[in-house]
mmCIF file of C-alpha atoms in Angstrom:
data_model
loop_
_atom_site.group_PDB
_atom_site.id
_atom_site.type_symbol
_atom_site.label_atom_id
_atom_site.label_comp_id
_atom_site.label_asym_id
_atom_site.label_seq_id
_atom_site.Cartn_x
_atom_site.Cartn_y
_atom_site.Cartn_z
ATOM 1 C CA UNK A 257 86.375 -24.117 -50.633
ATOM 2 C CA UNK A 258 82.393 -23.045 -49.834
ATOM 3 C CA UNK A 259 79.578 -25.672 -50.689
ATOM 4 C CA UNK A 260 77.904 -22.404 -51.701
ATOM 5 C CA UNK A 261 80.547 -21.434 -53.939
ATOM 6 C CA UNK A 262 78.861 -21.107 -57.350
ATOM 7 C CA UNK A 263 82.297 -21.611 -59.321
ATOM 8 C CA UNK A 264 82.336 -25.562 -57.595
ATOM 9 C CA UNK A 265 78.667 -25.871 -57.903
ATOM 10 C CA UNK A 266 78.785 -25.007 -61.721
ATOM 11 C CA UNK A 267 81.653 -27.467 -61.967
ATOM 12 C CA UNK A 268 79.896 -30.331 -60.162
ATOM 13 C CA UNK A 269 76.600 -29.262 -62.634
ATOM 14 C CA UNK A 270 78.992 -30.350 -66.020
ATOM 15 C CA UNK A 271 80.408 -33.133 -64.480
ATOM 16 C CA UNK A 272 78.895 -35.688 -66.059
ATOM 17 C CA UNK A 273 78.251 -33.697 -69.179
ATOM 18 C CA UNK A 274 77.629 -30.247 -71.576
ATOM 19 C CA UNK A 275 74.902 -28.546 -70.192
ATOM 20 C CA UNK A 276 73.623 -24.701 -71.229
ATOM 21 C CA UNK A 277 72.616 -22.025 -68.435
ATOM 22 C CA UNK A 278 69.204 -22.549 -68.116
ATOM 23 C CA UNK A 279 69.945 -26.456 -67.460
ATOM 24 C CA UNK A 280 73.183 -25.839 -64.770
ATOM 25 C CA UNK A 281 70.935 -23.532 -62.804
ATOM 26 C CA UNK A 282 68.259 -26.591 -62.515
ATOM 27 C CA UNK A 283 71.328 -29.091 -61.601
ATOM 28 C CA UNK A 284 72.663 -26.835 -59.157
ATOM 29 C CA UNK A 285 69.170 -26.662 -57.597
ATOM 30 C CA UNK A 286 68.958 -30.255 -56.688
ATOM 31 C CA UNK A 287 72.015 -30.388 -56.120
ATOM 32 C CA UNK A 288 72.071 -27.987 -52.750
ATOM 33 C CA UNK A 289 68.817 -26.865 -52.580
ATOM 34 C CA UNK A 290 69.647 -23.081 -54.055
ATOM 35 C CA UNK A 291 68.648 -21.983 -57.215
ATOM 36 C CA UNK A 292 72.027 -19.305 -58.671
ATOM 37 C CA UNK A 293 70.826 -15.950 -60.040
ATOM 38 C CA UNK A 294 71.464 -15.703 -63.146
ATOM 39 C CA UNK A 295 74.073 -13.130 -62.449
ATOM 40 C CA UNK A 296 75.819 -15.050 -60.078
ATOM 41 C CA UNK A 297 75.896 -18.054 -62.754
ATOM 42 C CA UNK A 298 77.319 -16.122 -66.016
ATOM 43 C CA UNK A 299 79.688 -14.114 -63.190
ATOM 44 C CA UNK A 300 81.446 -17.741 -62.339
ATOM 45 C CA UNK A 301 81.086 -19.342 -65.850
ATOM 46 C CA UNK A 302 83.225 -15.960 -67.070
ATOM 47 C CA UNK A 303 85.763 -16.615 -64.300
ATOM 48 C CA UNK A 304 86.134 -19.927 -65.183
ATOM 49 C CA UNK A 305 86.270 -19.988 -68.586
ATOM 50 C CA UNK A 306 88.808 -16.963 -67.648
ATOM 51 C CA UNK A 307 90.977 -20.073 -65.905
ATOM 52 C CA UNK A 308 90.050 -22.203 -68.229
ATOM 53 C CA UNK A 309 88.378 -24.597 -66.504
ATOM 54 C CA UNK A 310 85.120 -24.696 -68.554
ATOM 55 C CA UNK A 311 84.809 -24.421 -72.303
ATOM 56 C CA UNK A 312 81.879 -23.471 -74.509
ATOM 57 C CA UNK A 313 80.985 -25.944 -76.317
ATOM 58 C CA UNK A 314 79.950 -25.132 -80.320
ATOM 59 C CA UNK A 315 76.301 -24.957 -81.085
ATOM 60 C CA UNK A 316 73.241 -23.472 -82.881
ATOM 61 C CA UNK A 317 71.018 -22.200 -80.318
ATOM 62 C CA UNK A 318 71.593 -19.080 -78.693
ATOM 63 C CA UNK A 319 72.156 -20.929 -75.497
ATOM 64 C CA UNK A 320 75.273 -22.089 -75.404
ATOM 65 C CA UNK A 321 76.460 -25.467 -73.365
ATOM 66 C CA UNK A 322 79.530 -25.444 -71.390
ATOM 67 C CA UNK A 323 81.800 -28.832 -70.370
ATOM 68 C CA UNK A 324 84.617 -29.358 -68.268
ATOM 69 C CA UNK A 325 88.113 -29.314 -69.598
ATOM 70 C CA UNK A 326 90.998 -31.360 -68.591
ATOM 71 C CA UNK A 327 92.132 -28.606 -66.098
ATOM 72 C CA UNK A 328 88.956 -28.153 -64.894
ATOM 73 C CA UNK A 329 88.414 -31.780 -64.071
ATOM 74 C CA UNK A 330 91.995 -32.032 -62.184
ATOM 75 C CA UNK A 331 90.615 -29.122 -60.213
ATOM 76 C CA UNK A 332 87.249 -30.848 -59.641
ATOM 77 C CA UNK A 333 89.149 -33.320 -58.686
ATOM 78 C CA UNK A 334 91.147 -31.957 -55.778
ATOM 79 C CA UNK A 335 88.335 -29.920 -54.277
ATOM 80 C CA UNK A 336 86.150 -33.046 -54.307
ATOM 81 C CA UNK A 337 89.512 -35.251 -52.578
ATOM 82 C CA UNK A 338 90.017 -32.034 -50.045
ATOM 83 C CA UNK A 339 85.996 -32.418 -49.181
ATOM 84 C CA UNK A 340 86.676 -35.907 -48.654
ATOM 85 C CA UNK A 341 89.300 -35.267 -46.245
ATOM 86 C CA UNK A 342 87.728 -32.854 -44.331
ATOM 87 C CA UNK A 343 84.217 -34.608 -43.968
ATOM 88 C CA UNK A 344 86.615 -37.441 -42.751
ATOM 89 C CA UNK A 345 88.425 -35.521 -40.081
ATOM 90 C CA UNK A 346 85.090 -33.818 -38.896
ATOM 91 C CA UNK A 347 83.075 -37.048 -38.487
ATOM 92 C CA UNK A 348 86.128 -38.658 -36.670
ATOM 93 C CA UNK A 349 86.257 -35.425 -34.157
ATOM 94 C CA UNK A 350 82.881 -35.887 -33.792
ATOM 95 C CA UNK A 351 82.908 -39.411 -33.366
ATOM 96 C CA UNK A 352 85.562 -38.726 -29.991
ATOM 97 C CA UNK A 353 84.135 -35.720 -28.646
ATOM 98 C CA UNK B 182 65.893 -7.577 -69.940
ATOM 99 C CA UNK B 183 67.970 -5.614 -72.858
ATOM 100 C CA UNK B 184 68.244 -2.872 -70.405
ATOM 101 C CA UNK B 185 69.746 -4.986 -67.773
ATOM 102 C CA UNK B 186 72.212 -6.090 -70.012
ATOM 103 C CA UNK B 187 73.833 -2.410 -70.833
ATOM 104 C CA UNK B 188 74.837 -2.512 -67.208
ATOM 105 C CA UNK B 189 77.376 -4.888 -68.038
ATOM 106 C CA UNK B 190 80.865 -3.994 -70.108
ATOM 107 C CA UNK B 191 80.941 -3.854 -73.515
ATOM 108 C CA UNK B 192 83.449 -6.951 -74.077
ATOM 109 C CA UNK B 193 81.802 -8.712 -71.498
ATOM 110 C CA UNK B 194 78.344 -8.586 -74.017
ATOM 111 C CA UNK B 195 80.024 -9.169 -76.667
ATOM 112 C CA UNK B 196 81.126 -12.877 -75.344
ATOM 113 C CA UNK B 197 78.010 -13.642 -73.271
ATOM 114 C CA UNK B 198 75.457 -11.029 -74.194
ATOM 115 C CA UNK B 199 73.105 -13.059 -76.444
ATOM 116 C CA UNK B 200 73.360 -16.132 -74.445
ATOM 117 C CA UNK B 201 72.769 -14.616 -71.072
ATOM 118 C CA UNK B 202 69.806 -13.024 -72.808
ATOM 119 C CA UNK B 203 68.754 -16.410 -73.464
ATOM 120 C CA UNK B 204 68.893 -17.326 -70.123
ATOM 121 C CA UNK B 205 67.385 -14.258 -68.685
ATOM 122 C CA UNK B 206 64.277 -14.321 -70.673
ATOM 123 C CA UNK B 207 63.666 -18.243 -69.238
ATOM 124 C CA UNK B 208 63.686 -17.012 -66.013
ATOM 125 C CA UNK B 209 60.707 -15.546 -64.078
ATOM 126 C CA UNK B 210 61.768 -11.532 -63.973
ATOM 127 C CA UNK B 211 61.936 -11.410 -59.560
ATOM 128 C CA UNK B 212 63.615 -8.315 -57.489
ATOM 129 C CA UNK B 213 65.891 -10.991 -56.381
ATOM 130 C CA UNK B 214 66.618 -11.249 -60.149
ATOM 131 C CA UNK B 215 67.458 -7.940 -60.787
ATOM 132 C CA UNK B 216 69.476 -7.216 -58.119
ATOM 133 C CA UNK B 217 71.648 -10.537 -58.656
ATOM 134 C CA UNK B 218 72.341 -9.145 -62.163
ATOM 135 C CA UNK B 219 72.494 -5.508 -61.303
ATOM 136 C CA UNK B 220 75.089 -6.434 -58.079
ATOM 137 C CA UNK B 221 76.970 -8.950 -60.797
ATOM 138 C CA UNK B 222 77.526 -6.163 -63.485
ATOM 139 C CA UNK B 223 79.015 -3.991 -60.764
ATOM 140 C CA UNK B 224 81.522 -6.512 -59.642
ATOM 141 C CA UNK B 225 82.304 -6.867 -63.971
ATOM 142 C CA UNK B 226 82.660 -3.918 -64.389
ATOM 143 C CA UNK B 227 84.995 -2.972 -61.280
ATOM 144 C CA UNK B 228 86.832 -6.104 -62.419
ATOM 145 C CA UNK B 229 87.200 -4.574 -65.895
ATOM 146 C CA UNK B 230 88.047 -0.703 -64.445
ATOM 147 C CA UNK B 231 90.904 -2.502 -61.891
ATOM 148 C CA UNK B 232 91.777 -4.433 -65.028
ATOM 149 C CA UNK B 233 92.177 -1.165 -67.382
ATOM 150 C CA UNK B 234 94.402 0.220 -64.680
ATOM 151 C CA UNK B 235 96.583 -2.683 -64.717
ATOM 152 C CA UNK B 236 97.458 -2.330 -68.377
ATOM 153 C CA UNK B 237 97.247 1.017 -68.079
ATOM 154 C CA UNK B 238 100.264 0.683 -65.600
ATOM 155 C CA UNK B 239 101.572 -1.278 -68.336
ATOM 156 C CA UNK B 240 101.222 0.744 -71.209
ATOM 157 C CA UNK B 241 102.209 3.312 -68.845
ATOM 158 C CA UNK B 242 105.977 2.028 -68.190
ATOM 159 C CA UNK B 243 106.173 1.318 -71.870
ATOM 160 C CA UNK B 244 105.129 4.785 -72.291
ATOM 161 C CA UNK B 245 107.476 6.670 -69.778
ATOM 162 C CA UNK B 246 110.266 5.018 -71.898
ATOM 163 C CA UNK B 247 109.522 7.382 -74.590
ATOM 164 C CA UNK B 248 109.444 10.465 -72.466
ATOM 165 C CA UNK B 249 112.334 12.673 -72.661
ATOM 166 C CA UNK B 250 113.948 13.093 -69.221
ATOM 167 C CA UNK B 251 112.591 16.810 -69.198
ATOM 168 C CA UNK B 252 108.816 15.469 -69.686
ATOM 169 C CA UNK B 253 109.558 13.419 -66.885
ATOM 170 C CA UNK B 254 110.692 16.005 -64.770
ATOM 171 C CA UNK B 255 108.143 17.850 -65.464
ATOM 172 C CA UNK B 256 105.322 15.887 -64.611
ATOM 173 C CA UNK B 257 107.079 14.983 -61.795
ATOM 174 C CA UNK B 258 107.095 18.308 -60.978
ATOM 175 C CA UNK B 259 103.678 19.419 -61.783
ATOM 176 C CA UNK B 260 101.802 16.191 -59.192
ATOM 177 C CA UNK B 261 104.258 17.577 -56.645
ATOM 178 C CA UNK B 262 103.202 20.869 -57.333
ATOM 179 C CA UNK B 263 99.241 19.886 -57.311
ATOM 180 C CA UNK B 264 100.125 18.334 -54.135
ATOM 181 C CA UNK B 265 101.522 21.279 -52.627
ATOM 182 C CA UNK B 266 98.899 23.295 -53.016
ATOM 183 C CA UNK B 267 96.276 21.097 -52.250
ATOM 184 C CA UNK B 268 97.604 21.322 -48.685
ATOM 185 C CA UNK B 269 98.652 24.777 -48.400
ATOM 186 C CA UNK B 270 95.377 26.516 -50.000
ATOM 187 C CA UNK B 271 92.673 27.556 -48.156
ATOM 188 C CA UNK B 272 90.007 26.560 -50.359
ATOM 189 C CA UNK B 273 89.870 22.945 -50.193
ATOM 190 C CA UNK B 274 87.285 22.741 -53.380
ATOM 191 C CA UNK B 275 89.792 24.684 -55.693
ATOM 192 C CA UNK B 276 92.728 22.640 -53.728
ATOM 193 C CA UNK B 277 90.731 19.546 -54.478
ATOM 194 C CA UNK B 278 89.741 20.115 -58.311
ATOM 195 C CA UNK B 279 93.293 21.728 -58.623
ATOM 196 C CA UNK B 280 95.288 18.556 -57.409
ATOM 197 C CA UNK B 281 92.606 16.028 -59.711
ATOM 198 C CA UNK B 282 93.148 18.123 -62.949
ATOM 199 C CA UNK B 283 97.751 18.475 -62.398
ATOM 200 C CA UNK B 284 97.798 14.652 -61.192
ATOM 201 C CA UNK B 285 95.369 13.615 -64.457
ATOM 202 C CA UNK B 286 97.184 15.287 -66.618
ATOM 203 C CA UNK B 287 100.418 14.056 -65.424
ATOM 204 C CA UNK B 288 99.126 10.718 -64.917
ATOM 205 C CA UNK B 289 97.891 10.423 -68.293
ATOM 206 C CA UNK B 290 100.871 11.910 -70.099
ATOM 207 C CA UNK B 291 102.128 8.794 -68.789
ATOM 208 C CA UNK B 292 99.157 6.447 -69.795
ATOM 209 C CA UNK B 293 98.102 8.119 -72.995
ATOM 210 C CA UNK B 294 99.487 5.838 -75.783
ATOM 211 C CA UNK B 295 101.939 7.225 -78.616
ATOM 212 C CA UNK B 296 100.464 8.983 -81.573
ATOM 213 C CA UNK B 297 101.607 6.158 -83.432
ATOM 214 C CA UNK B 298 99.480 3.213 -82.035
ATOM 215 C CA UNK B 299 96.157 2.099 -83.811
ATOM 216 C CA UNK B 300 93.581 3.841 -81.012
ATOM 217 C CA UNK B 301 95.702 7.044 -81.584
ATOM 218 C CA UNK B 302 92.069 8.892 -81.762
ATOM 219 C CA UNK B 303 90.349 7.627 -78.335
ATOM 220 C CA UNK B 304 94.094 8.730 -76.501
ATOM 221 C CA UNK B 305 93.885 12.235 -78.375
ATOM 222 C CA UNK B 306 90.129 12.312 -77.269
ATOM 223 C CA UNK B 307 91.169 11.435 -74.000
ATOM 224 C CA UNK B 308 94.181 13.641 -73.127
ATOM 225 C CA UNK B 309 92.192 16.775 -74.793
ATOM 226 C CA UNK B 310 89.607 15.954 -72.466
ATOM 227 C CA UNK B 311 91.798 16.042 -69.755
ATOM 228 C CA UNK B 312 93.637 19.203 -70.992
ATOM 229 C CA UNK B 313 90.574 21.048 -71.047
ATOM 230 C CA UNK B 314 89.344 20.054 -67.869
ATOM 231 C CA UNK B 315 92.930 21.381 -66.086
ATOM 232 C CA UNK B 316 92.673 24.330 -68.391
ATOM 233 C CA UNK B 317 89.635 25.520 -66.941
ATOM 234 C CA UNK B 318 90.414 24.613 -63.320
ATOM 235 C CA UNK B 319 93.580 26.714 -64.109
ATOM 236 C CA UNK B 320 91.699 29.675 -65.432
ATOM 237 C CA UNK B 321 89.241 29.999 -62.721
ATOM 238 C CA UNK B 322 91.965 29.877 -60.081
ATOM 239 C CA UNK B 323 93.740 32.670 -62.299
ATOM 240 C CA UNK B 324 90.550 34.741 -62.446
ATOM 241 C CA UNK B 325 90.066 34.137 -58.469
ATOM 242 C CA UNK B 326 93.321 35.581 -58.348
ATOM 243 C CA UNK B 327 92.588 38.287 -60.197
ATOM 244 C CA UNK B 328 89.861 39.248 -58.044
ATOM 245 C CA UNK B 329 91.391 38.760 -55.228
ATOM 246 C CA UNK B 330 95.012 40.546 -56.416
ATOM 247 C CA UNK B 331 97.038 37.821 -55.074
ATOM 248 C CA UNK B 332 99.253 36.503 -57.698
ATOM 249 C CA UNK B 333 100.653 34.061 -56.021
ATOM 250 C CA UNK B 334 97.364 32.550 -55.680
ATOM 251 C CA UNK B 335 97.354 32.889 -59.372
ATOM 252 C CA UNK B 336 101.392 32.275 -60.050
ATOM 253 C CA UNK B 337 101.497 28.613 -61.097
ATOM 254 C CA UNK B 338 98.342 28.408 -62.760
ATOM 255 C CA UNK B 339 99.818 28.983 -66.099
ATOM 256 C CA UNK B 340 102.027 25.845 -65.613
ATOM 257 C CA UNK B 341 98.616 23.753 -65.829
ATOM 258 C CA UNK B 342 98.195 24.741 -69.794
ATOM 259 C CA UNK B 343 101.813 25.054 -70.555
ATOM 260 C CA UNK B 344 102.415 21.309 -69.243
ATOM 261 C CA UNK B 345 99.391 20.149 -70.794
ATOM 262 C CA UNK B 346 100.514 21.420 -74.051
ATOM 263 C CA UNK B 347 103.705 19.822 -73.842
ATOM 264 C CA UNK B 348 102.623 16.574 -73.372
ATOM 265 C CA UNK B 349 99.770 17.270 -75.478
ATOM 266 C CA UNK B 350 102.345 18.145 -78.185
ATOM 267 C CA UNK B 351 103.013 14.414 -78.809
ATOM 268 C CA UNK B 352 99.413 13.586 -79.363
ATOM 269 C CA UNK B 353 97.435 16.198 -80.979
ATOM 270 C CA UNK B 354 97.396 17.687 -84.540
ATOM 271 C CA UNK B 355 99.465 20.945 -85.515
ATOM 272 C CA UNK B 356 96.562 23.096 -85.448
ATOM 273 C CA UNK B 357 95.164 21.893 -81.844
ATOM 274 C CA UNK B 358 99.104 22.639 -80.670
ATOM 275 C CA UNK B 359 98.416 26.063 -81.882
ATOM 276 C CA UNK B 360 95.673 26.520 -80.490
ATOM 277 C CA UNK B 361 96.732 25.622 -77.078
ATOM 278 C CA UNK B 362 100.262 27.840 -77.650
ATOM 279 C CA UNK B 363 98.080 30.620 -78.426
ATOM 280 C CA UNK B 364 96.174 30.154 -75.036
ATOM 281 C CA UNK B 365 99.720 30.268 -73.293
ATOM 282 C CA UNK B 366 100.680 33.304 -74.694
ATOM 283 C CA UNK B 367 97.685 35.031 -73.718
ATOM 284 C CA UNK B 368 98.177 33.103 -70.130
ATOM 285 C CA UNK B 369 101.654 34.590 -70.122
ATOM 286 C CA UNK B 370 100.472 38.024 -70.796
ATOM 287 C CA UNK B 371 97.619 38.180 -68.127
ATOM 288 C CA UNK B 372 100.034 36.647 -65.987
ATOM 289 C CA UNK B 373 102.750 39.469 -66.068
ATOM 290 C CA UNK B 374 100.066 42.518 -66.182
ATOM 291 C CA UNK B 375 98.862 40.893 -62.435
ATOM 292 C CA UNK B 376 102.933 40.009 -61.719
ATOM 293 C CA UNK B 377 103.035 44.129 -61.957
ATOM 294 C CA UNK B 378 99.341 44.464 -59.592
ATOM 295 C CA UNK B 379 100.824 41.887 -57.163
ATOM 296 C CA UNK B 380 104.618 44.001 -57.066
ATOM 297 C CA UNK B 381 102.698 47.288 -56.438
ATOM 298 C CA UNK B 382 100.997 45.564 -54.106
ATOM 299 C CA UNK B 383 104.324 44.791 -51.980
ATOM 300 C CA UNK B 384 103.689 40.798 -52.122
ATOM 301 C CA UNK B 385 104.968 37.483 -53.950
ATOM 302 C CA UNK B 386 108.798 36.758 -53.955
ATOM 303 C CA UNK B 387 108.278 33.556 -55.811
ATOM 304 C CA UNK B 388 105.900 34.762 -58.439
ATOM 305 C CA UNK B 389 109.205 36.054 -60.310
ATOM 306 C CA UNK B 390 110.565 32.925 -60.154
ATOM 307 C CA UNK B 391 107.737 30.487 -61.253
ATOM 308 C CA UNK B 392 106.969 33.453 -64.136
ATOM 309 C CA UNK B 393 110.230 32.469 -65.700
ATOM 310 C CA UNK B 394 109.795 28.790 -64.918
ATOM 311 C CA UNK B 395 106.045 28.628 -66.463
ATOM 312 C CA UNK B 396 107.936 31.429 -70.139
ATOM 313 C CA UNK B 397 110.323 28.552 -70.548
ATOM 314 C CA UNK B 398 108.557 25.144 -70.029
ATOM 315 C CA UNK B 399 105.958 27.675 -72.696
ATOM 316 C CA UNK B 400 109.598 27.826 -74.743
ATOM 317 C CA UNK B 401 109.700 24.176 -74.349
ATOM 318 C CA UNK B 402 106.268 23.625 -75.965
ATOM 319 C CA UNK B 403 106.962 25.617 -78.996
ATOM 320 C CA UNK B 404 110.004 23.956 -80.230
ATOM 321 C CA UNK B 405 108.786 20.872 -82.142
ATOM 322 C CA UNK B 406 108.963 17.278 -80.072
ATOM 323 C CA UNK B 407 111.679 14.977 -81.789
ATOM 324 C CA UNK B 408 109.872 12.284 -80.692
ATOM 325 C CA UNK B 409 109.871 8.708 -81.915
ATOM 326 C CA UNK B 410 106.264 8.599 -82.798
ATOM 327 C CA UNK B 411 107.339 10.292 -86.428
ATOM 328 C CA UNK B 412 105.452 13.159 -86.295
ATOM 329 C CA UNK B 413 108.514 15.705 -86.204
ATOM 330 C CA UNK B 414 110.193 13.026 -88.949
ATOM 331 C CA UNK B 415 107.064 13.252 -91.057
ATOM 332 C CA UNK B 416 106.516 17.724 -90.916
ATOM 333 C CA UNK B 417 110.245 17.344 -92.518
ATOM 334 C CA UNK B 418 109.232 15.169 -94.983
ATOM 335 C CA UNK B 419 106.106 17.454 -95.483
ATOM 336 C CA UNK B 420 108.939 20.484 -96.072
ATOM 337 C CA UNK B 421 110.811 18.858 -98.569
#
């Protein structure tokens, strides 16, 4: 689990919607500050459509959106709760030390 | 952009070509660019090579099931044999080339799909390839032998084109079997005339021995494969 990891990233991007390439690269951006190759982004949208955590969805324009499925939202979902947990650990350590 | 866009494989454009292309042509063409998609299509297409050998392994153990238990032998036989003589020769380039050409062709006697299957023609393509390449890496080790008059330099490098026919036997049409039959029999006849330089010579006990072996795995070529891709089934039919 990276903050850098473009697979999470891409996830996080479609959370709250379908969005195309073009438009998850600009999410992504404010999101953490770095803007994906576009190499890097069609790598991780193959690997997870590959695990079936995206899906495309249908359309006319030769950019196709992507959304989350139900797997990929329970897997969202646990990355997001084992953030959580360790943001919570580390400001408690740092809170002692 | 197009350009870029070959780098990647085939399947993989298929799927995501035009839309990638989309994206590509939104974004400002950097050196950062280029090498993000240039590094990604690398990474696809090892991904897609370690993928092909995965179902190749596959196809592979579905394959061997088809192979009679002499086949098997044999190509046991012939990678030990490659790897043999890629440690005892002298000449590490031959040694080298020698082992690639007797472990591909045994390894894809194994991997080639049946005659039978629907991309018949890119496995016949394939293994002919592959036949020809051990065929010449055979031929210029006999010819170096020749030169030098050291059969047993020389002394299993009919087995290359005899095995290679075999298996070949399965896959390719009548007339390419004869073909490669007819380049055994002229293998077997250079081979004896330097078996008879070699014995005036005073040298090679085993060059008897692996003459025989390499007349009757050639024996084993000729006779027609009952195999279960139908092709023995079908010459039958043909006849009557």
């Amino acid at each position: 689990m990276r903050l850098s990891d473009p697979g999470l990233l891409i996830l996080l991007s479609i959370a709250e919607g379908p969005k195309h390439g073009y438009a998850m690269l600009d999410e992504i951006e404010s999101l953490s500050g770095q803007r994906l190759g576009p190499g890097t982004l069609y790598g991780a949208i193959t690997r997870l459509e590959g695990q079936g955590h995206i899906a495309p969805v249908p359309s006319d324009d030769r950019r196709t959106p992507y959304k989350l499925t139900p797997a990929g939202r329970k897997h969202l979902s646990a990355q997001v709760r084992d953030m959580e947990t360790l943001a919570r650990v580390g400001a408690r350590r740092l809170a002692t030390a | 952009m197009r350009c870029l866009l070959r780098l990647f494989p085939r399947e993989w454009c298929e799927r995501y070509g035009s839309e990638f292309l989309a994206l590509l042509e939104e974004e400002p063409l950097r050196l950062r660019t280029v090498v993000d998609v240039v590094s990604t299509a690398c990474r696809l297409r090892f991904e897609s090579a370690t993928n092909e050998v995965r179902l190749g392994w596959l196809q592979a153990r579905r394959t061997a099931k088809g192979l009679s238990e002499l086949e098997r032998a044999m190509c046991g036989a012939f990678c030990v044999l490659g790897v043999i003589r890629f440690f005892a020769m002298r000449d590490i380039v031959v040694g080298v080339f020698g082992l690639l050409a007797t472990c591909a062709i045994a390894g894809l006697s194994l991997l080639a799909p049946q005659a039978s299957e629907p991309d018949a023609t890119k496995a016949r393509v394939t293994i002919l390839i592959f036949c020809m390449l051990a065929l010449t890496v055979q031929l210029w080790q006999f010819f170096e032998s020749v030169i030098s008059l050291n059969p047993s330099k020389g002394s299993s490098v009919l087995l290359g084109p005899v095995i290679a026919a075999m298996i070949s036997n399965r896959l390719v049409t009548d007339q390419q079997r004869q073909v490669l039959a007819r380049l055994w029999r002229w293998g077997v006849l250079a081979h004896a005339a330097l078996l008879g330089l070699g014995a005036a010579g005073g040298f090679l006990p085993l060059a008897p021995a692996l003459f025989v072996a390499a007349m009757l795995m050639g024996f084993a070529m000729l006779v027609p494969h009952t195999s279960q891709n139908g092709r023995t089934e079908s010459r039958v039919r043909a006849r009557t």
